[in-house]
Amino acid sequence: KAGVTQTPRYLIKTRGQQVTLSCSPISGHRSVSWYQQTPGQGLQFLFEYFSETQRNKGNFPGRFSGRQFSNSRSEMNVSTLELGDSALYLCASSLIAVSSYNEQFFGPGTRLTVL
Amino acid sequence: SQQGEEDPQALSIQEGENATMNCSYKTSINNLQWYRQNSGRGLVHLILIRSNEREKHSGRLRVTLDTSKKSSSLLITASRAADTASYFCATDLNNAGNMLTFGGGTRLMVKP
């Protein structure tokens, strides 16, 4: 089975622009979560989608948004980019609804640099 | 904010030695998971321990959980240079979905 794929792997943007990142989960997985990793704040949960619905949202401003399609693929969007949005964005998929009973499989991440 | 704090932040050992990393957390949990990350790449799931479990083994890995002290430890026995990575603990605070809260991580270097 193919793993979680994320595109693009690297991205350079300038302040004020917007960006869209894509995540394709493992086939059959319906839950997709997004995390931001920075040296200062570490790994932080952004949001989680299950069956095209956002189920959980982390403490991030409204500039961060996402969606999930019927094939479980997910996209996240960041508008009006700020320098502090430079980070590794990780996507994770899991088979069933709750993390108590299953692991999350992470993709390789998208490295976003905001200049 | 981070739920867990890991200790030590960095650890350097020789190949063949054991490595122990500790994780403390603040609130009640459903489970605790350990992940490995190689040099800014994706996370690899290592082991999940539920709140009603005290110890779990997987190959050279041994994880303990003490819910009374709100702490967990990861032991890697007979370490190898390939174990060089950052290790993170992550807690699941509720059963409402797949939402993990990560600790700050321990950077492990295993010297050949």
PDB file of C-alpha atoms in Angstrom:
ATOM      1  CA  LYS A   1       0.000   0.000   0.000  1.00  0.00           C
ATOM      2  CA  ALA A   2       1.279   3.450  -0.798  1.00  0.00           C
ATOM      3  CA  GLY A   3       1.910   5.663   2.210  1.00  0.00           C
ATOM      4  CA  VAL A   4       0.618   9.138   2.893  1.00  0.00           C
ATOM      5  CA  THR A   5       1.715  11.517   0.176  1.00  0.00           C
ATOM      6  CA  GLN A   6       2.018  15.248   0.430  1.00  0.00           C
ATOM      7  CA  THR A   7       2.522  17.762  -2.329  1.00  0.00           C
ATOM      8  CA  PRO A   8       4.440  19.834  -2.876  1.00  0.00           C
ATOM      9  CA  ARG A   9       7.417  18.805  -0.743  1.00  0.00           C
ATOM     10  CA  TYR A  10       8.952  22.256  -0.734  1.00  0.00           C
ATOM     11  CA  LEU A  11       7.416  25.650  -1.251  1.00  0.00           C
ATOM     12  CA  ILE A  12       8.691  29.206  -1.107  1.00  0.00           C
ATOM     13  CA  LYS A  13       6.227  32.067  -0.848  1.00  0.00           C
ATOM     14  CA  THR A  14       6.334  35.739   0.076  1.00  0.00           C
ATOM     15  CA  ARG A  15       4.436  37.507   2.807  1.00  0.00           C
ATOM     16  CA  GLY A  16       0.830  38.241   1.950  1.00  0.00           C
ATOM     17  CA  GLN A  17       0.480  35.407  -0.523  1.00  0.00           C
ATOM     18  CA  GLN A  18      -1.658  32.354   0.017  1.00  0.00           C
ATOM     19  CA  VAL A  19      -0.746  28.705  -0.281  1.00  0.00           C
ATOM     20  CA  THR A  20      -2.536  25.387  -0.693  1.00  0.00           C
ATOM     21  CA  LEU A  21      -1.023  22.122   0.469  1.00  0.00           C
ATOM     22  CA  SER A  22      -2.328  18.717  -0.493  1.00  0.00           C
ATOM     23  CA  CYS A  23      -2.428  15.383   1.298  1.00  0.00           C
ATOM     24  CA  SER A  24      -3.455  11.991  -0.024  1.00  0.00           C
ATOM     25  CA  PRO A  25      -4.096   9.503   2.774  1.00  0.00           C
ATOM     26  CA  ILE A  26      -3.457   5.799   2.691  1.00  0.00           C
ATOM     27  CA  SER A  27      -6.128   4.037   0.667  1.00  0.00           C
ATOM     28  CA  GLY A  28      -9.116   3.275   2.877  1.00  0.00           C
ATOM     29  CA  HIS A  29      -8.217   5.796   5.564  1.00  0.00           C
ATOM     30  CA  ARG A  30     -10.935   8.323   6.227  1.00  0.00           C
ATOM     31  CA  SER A  31      -9.370  10.510   8.879  1.00  0.00           C
ATOM     32  CA  VAL A  32      -6.818  13.135   7.907  1.00  0.00           C
ATOM     33  CA  SER A  33      -5.108  15.395  10.423  1.00  0.00           C
ATOM     34  CA  TRP A  34      -2.756  18.306   9.858  1.00  0.00           C
ATOM     35  CA  TYR A  35       0.091  19.446  12.097  1.00  0.00           C
ATOM     36  CA  GLN A  36       2.503  22.363  11.997  1.00  0.00           C
ATOM     37  CA  GLN A  37       6.080  21.874  13.172  1.00  0.00           C
ATOM     38  CA  THR A  38       8.359  24.812  13.964  1.00  0.00           C
ATOM     39  CA  PRO A  39      11.563  24.998  15.996  1.00  0.00           C
ATOM     40  CA  GLY A  40       9.935  27.380  18.461  1.00  0.00           C
ATOM     41  CA  GLN A  41       6.483  25.865  18.983  1.00  0.00           C
ATOM     42  CA  GLY A  42       7.191  22.236  18.148  1.00  0.00           C
ATOM     43  CA  LEU A  43       4.452  20.054  16.740  1.00  0.00           C
ATOM     44  CA  GLN A  44       1.018  21.602  16.941  1.00  0.00           C
ATOM     45  CA  PHE A  45      -2.323  20.219  15.848  1.00  0.00           C
ATOM     46  CA  LEU A  46      -4.080  22.257  13.169  1.00  0.00           C
ATOM     47  CA  PHE A  47      -7.276  20.354  12.339  1.00  0.00           C
ATOM     48  CA  GLU A  48      -8.724  16.956  11.592  1.00  0.00           C
ATOM     49  CA  TYR A  49     -11.171  15.868   8.947  1.00  0.00           C
ATOM     50  CA  PHE A  50     -13.263  12.745   8.915  1.00  0.00           C
ATOM     51  CA  SER A  51     -15.749  11.929   6.183  1.00  0.00           C
ATOM     52  CA  GLU A  52     -15.428  15.442   4.726  1.00  0.00           C
ATOM     53  CA  THR A  53     -16.265  17.097   8.059  1.00  0.00           C
ATOM     54  CA  GLN A  54     -13.917  19.029  10.280  1.00  0.00           C
ATOM     55  CA  ARG A  55     -14.086  17.300  13.636  1.00  0.00           C
ATOM     56  CA  ASN A  56     -11.394  19.041  15.629  1.00  0.00           C
ATOM     57  CA  LYS A  57      -9.562  22.317  15.274  1.00  0.00           C
ATOM     58  CA  GLY A  58      -6.427  23.510  16.975  1.00  0.00           C
ATOM     59  CA  ASN A  59      -5.655  26.986  18.217  1.00  0.00           C
ATOM     60  CA  PHE A  60      -4.747  28.656  14.954  1.00  0.00           C
ATOM     61  CA  PRO A  61      -6.112  31.831  13.363  1.00  0.00           C
ATOM     62  CA  GLY A  62      -8.784  31.743  10.699  1.00  0.00           C
ATOM     63  CA  ARG A  63      -6.135  32.224   8.013  1.00  0.00           C
ATOM     64  CA  PHE A  64      -5.595  28.491   8.324  1.00  0.00           C
ATOM     65  CA  SER A  65      -8.336  26.442   6.755  1.00  0.00           C
ATOM     66  CA  GLY A  66      -8.807  23.041   5.239  1.00  0.00           C
ATOM     67  CA  ARG A  67     -11.163  20.701   3.558  1.00  0.00           C
ATOM     68  CA  GLN A  68     -11.553  17.066   2.720  1.00  0.00           C
ATOM     69  CA  PHE A  69     -12.909  15.597  -0.474  1.00  0.00           C
ATOM     70  CA  SER A  70     -15.098  12.563  -0.980  1.00  0.00           C
ATOM     71  CA  ASN A  71     -12.035  10.446  -1.805  1.00  0.00           C
ATOM     72  CA  SER A  72     -10.555  11.446   1.596  1.00  0.00           C
ATOM     73  CA  ARG A  73      -7.839  13.598   0.040  1.00  0.00           C
ATOM     74  CA  SER A  74      -7.377  16.777   1.997  1.00  0.00           C
ATOM     75  CA  GLU A  75      -6.083  20.249   1.349  1.00  0.00           C
ATOM     76  CA  MET A  76      -5.089  22.965   3.726  1.00  0.00           C
ATOM     77  CA  ASN A  77      -4.904  26.607   2.836  1.00  0.00           C
ATOM     78  CA  VAL A  78      -3.057  29.449   4.499  1.00  0.00           C
ATOM     79  CA  SER A  79      -4.004  32.946   3.409  1.00  0.00           C
ATOM     80  CA  THR A  80      -2.123  36.185   3.926  1.00  0.00           C
ATOM     81  CA  LEU A  81       1.105  34.408   4.757  1.00  0.00           C
ATOM     82  CA  GLU A  82       3.296  35.687   7.571  1.00  0.00           C
ATOM     83  CA  LEU A  83       6.962  34.989   8.228  1.00  0.00           C
ATOM     84  CA  GLY A  84       5.951  32.908  11.245  1.00  0.00           C
ATOM     85  CA  ASP A  85       4.047  30.492   9.014  1.00  0.00           C
ATOM     86  CA  SER A  86       7.353  29.078   7.826  1.00  0.00           C
ATOM     87  CA  ALA A  87       7.222  25.499   9.027  1.00  0.00           C
ATOM     88  CA  LEU A  88       7.045  21.847   8.165  1.00  0.00           C
ATOM     89  CA  TYR A  89       3.393  20.933   7.624  1.00  0.00           C
ATOM     90  CA  LEU A  90       2.649  17.310   8.314  1.00  0.00           C
ATOM     91  CA  CYS A  91      -0.395  15.352   7.317  1.00  0.00           C
ATOM     92  CA  ALA A  92      -1.442  12.129   9.007  1.00  0.00           C
ATOM     93  CA  SER A  93      -4.082   9.598   8.132  1.00  0.00           C
ATOM     94  CA  SER A  94      -5.702   6.878  10.155  1.00  0.00           C
ATOM     95  CA  LEU A  95      -8.103   4.102   9.455  1.00  0.00           C
ATOM     96  CA  ILE A  96     -10.801   4.607  12.005  1.00  0.00           C
ATOM     97  CA  ALA A  97     -12.339   7.398  13.930  1.00  0.00           C
ATOM     98  CA  VAL A  98     -10.526   7.573  17.241  1.00  0.00           C
ATOM     99  CA  SER A  99      -6.847   7.512  18.023  1.00  0.00           C
ATOM    100  CA  SER A 100      -7.242   5.316  21.071  1.00  0.00           C
ATOM    101  CA  TYR A 101      -7.338   2.232  18.895  1.00  0.00           C
ATOM    102  CA  ASN A 102      -5.224   3.001  15.883  1.00  0.00           C
ATOM    103  CA  GLU A 103      -2.033   4.702  14.913  1.00  0.00           C
ATOM    104  CA  GLN A 104      -1.672   7.688  12.681  1.00  0.00           C
ATOM    105  CA  PHE A 105       0.524   7.394   9.617  1.00  0.00           C
ATOM    106  CA  PHE A 106       2.394  10.545   8.751  1.00  0.00           C
ATOM    107  CA  GLY A 107       3.446  11.831   5.374  1.00  0.00           C
ATOM    108  CA  PRO A 108       6.905  13.290   4.637  1.00  0.00           C
ATOM    109  CA  GLY A 109       5.651  16.833   5.089  1.00  0.00           C
ATOM    110  CA  THR A 110       5.666  20.039   3.082  1.00  0.00           C
ATOM    111  CA  ARG A 111       8.423  22.474   3.968  1.00  0.00           C
ATOM    112  CA  LEU A 112       6.987  25.991   3.582  1.00  0.00           C
ATOM    113  CA  THR A 113       9.308  28.983   3.625  1.00  0.00           C
ATOM    114  CA  VAL A 114       7.805  32.463   3.750  1.00  0.00           C
ATOM    115  CA  LEU A 115      10.113  35.292   2.679  1.00  0.00           C
TER     116      LEU A 115
ATOM    117  CA  SER B   1       0.773  24.801  23.941  1.00  0.00           C
ATOM    118  CA  GLN B   2       2.443  21.470  24.452  1.00  0.00           C
ATOM    119  CA  GLN B   3       0.902  18.873  26.691  1.00  0.00           C
ATOM    120  CA  GLY B   4       4.075  16.946  27.303  1.00  0.00           C
ATOM    121  CA  GLU B   5       7.572  17.756  28.321  1.00  0.00           C
ATOM    122  CA  GLU B   6      10.383  15.439  27.390  1.00  0.00           C
ATOM    123  CA  ASP B   7      13.570  14.822  29.203  1.00  0.00           C
ATOM    124  CA  PRO B   8      16.332  15.000  28.282  1.00  0.00           C
ATOM    125  CA  GLN B   9      16.107  17.387  25.347  1.00  0.00           C
ATOM    126  CA  ALA B  10      19.208  15.795  23.870  1.00  0.00           C
ATOM    127  CA  LEU B  11      21.003  12.524  24.491  1.00  0.00           C
ATOM    128  CA  SER B  12      24.261  11.222  23.073  1.00  0.00           C
ATOM    129  CA  ILE B  13      25.306   7.598  23.573  1.00  0.00           C
ATOM    130  CA  GLN B  14      27.545   4.950  22.041  1.00  0.00           C
ATOM    131  CA  GLU B  15      26.239   2.157  19.869  1.00  0.00           C
ATOM    132  CA  GLY B  16      25.197  -0.808  21.969  1.00  0.00           C
ATOM    133  CA  GLU B  17      24.193   1.274  24.966  1.00  0.00           C
ATOM    134  CA  ASN B  18      20.618   1.724  26.126  1.00  0.00           C
ATOM    135  CA  ALA B  19      18.770   5.019  25.710  1.00  0.00           C
ATOM    136  CA  THR B  20      16.018   6.159  28.029  1.00  0.00           C
ATOM    137  CA  MET B  21      13.739   9.090  27.290  1.00  0.00           C
ATOM    138  CA  ASN B  22      11.068  10.413  29.604  1.00  0.00           C
ATOM    139  CA  CYS B  23       7.819  12.216  28.954  1.00  0.00           C
ATOM    140  CA  SER B  24       5.594  13.996  31.419  1.00  0.00           C
ATOM    141  CA  TYR B  25       2.131  15.315  30.696  1.00  0.00           C
ATOM    142  CA  LYS B  26      -0.374  17.501  32.455  1.00  0.00           C
ATOM    143  CA  THR B  27      -3.901  16.184  32.078  1.00  0.00           C
ATOM    144  CA  SER B  28      -5.642  12.833  32.014  1.00  0.00           C
ATOM    145  CA  ILE B  29      -5.158  10.870  28.840  1.00  0.00           C
ATOM    146  CA  ASN B  30      -6.716   8.027  26.907  1.00  0.00           C
ATOM    147  CA  ASN B  31      -3.425   6.841  25.493  1.00  0.00           C
ATOM    148  CA  LEU B  32       0.146   7.883  24.905  1.00  0.00           C
ATOM    149  CA  GLN B  33       2.100   7.268  21.744  1.00  0.00           C
ATOM    150  CA  TRP B  34       5.761   7.506  20.840  1.00  0.00           C
ATOM    151  CA  TYR B  35       6.980   8.638  17.432  1.00  0.00           C
ATOM    152  CA  ARG B  36      10.392   8.913  15.769  1.00  0.00           C
ATOM    153  CA  GLN B  37      11.401  11.618  13.324  1.00  0.00           C
ATOM    154  CA  ASN B  38      14.527  11.552  11.203  1.00  0.00           C
ATOM    155  CA  SER B  39      16.000  14.973  10.439  1.00  0.00           C
ATOM    156  CA  GLY B  40      12.884  17.060   9.743  1.00  0.00           C
ATOM    157  CA  ARG B  41      11.037  14.353   7.882  1.00  0.00           C
ATOM    158  CA  GLY B  42       7.745  12.618   8.598  1.00  0.00           C
ATOM    159  CA  LEU B  43       6.944  10.948  11.888  1.00  0.00           C
ATOM    160  CA  VAL B  44       7.071   7.195  12.280  1.00  0.00           C
ATOM    161  CA  HIS B  45       4.769   5.608  14.832  1.00  0.00           C
ATOM    162  CA  LEU B  46       6.656   3.424  17.311  1.00  0.00           C
ATOM    163  CA  ILE B  47       4.243   2.282  19.982  1.00  0.00           C
ATOM    164  CA  LEU B  48       0.892   3.115  21.586  1.00  0.00           C
ATOM    165  CA  ILE B  49       0.146   2.453  25.238  1.00  0.00           C
ATOM    166  CA  ARG B  50      -3.338   2.844  26.638  1.00  0.00           C
ATOM    167  CA  SER B  51      -4.103   4.491  29.954  1.00  0.00           C
ATOM    168  CA  ASN B  52      -4.956   1.139  31.552  1.00  0.00           C
ATOM    169  CA  GLU B  53      -1.629  -0.412  30.517  1.00  0.00           C
ATOM    170  CA  ARG B  54       1.592  -0.099  32.467  1.00  0.00           C
ATOM    171  CA  GLU B  55       4.201  -1.534  30.140  1.00  0.00           C
ATOM    172  CA  LYS B  56       4.526  -2.479  26.503  1.00  0.00           C
ATOM    173  CA  HIS B  57       7.283  -3.994  24.397  1.00  0.00           C
ATOM    174  CA  SER B  58       8.015  -3.904  20.701  1.00  0.00           C
ATOM    175  CA  GLY B  59      11.323  -5.359  19.552  1.00  0.00           C
ATOM    176  CA  ARG B  60      14.075  -3.311  21.193  1.00  0.00           C
ATOM    177  CA  LEU B  61      11.577  -0.784  22.520  1.00  0.00           C
ATOM    178  CA  ARG B  62      10.054  -0.796  25.972  1.00  0.00           C
ATOM    179  CA  VAL B  63       7.501   1.784  27.040  1.00  0.00           C
ATOM    180  CA  THR B  64       6.164   2.320  30.539  1.00  0.00           C
ATOM    181  CA  LEU B  65       3.285   4.470  31.645  1.00  0.00           C
ATOM    182  CA  ASP B  66       2.609   5.746  35.157  1.00  0.00           C
ATOM    183  CA  THR B  67      -0.705   7.557  35.152  1.00  0.00           C
ATOM    184  CA  SER B  68      -0.402   8.495  38.831  1.00  0.00           C
ATOM    185  CA  LYS B  69       2.762  10.451  38.034  1.00  0.00           C
ATOM    186  CA  LYS B  70       1.540  11.445  34.570  1.00  0.00           C
ATOM    187  CA  SER B  71       4.727  10.185  33.013  1.00  0.00           C
ATOM    188  CA  SER B  72       6.007   7.709  30.470  1.00  0.00           C
ATOM    189  CA  SER B  73       9.410   6.439  29.473  1.00  0.00           C
ATOM    190  CA  LEU B  74      10.788   4.984  26.263  1.00  0.00           C
ATOM    191  CA  LEU B  75      13.743   2.623  26.512  1.00  0.00           C
ATOM    192  CA  ILE B  76      15.690   1.629  23.423  1.00  0.00           C
ATOM    193  CA  THR B  77      17.977  -1.280  24.159  1.00  0.00           C
ATOM    194  CA  ALA B  78      21.200  -2.112  22.329  1.00  0.00           C
ATOM    195  CA  SER B  79      21.048   1.121  20.343  1.00  0.00           C
ATOM    196  CA  ARG B  80      22.307   1.395  16.768  1.00  0.00           C
ATOM    197  CA  ALA B  81      23.536   4.351  14.740  1.00  0.00           C
ATOM    198  CA  ALA B  82      20.286   4.095  12.748  1.00  0.00           C
ATOM    199  CA  ASP B  83      18.351   4.966  15.915  1.00  0.00           C
ATOM    200  CA  THR B  84      19.710   8.508  15.661  1.00  0.00           C
ATOM    201  CA  ALA B  85      16.578  10.648  15.429  1.00  0.00           C
ATOM    202  CA  SER B  86      14.212  12.815  17.446  1.00  0.00           C
ATOM    203  CA  TYR B  87      11.679  11.003  19.593  1.00  0.00           C
ATOM    204  CA  PHE B  88       8.339  12.490  20.550  1.00  0.00           C
ATOM    205  CA  CYS B  89       5.644  11.446  22.940  1.00  0.00           C
ATOM    206  CA  ALA B  90       2.085  12.336  22.015  1.00  0.00           C
ATOM    207  CA  THR B  91      -1.062  12.168  24.064  1.00  0.00           C
ATOM    208  CA  ASP B  92      -4.626  11.699  23.064  1.00  0.00           C
ATOM    209  CA  LEU B  93      -6.765  13.810  25.362  1.00  0.00           C
ATOM    210  CA  ASN B  94     -10.176  12.660  24.297  1.00  0.00           C
ATOM    211  CA  ASN B  95     -11.988  10.113  22.275  1.00  0.00           C
ATOM    212  CA  ALA B  96     -13.477  12.611  19.885  1.00  0.00           C
ATOM    213  CA  GLY B  97     -11.079  12.029  17.064  1.00  0.00           C
ATOM    214  CA  ASN B  98      -7.495  11.820  16.013  1.00  0.00           C
ATOM    215  CA  MET B  99      -6.017  14.815  17.773  1.00  0.00           C
ATOM    216  CA  LEU B 100      -2.579  14.374  19.280  1.00  0.00           C
ATOM    217  CA  THR B 101      -0.691  16.749  21.524  1.00  0.00           C
ATOM    218  CA  PHE B 102       3.065  16.351  21.203  1.00  0.00           C
ATOM    219  CA  GLY B 103       5.913  16.903  23.601  1.00  0.00           C
ATOM    220  CA  GLY B 104       9.006  18.879  22.686  1.00  0.00           C
ATOM    221  CA  GLY B 105      10.991  15.780  21.767  1.00  0.00           C
ATOM    222  CA  THR B 106      14.333  14.249  22.653  1.00  0.00           C
ATOM    223  CA  ARG B 107      17.153  14.388  20.113  1.00  0.00           C
ATOM    224  CA  LEU B 108      19.036  11.115  20.299  1.00  0.00           C
ATOM    225  CA  MET B 109      22.457  10.680  18.761  1.00  0.00           C
ATOM    226  CA  VAL B 110      23.960   7.212  18.676  1.00  0.00           C
ATOM    227  CA  LYS B 111      27.653   7.243  17.870  1.00  0.00           C
ATOM    228  CA  PRO B 112      29.095   4.257  15.998  1.00  0.00           C
TER     229      PRO B 112
END
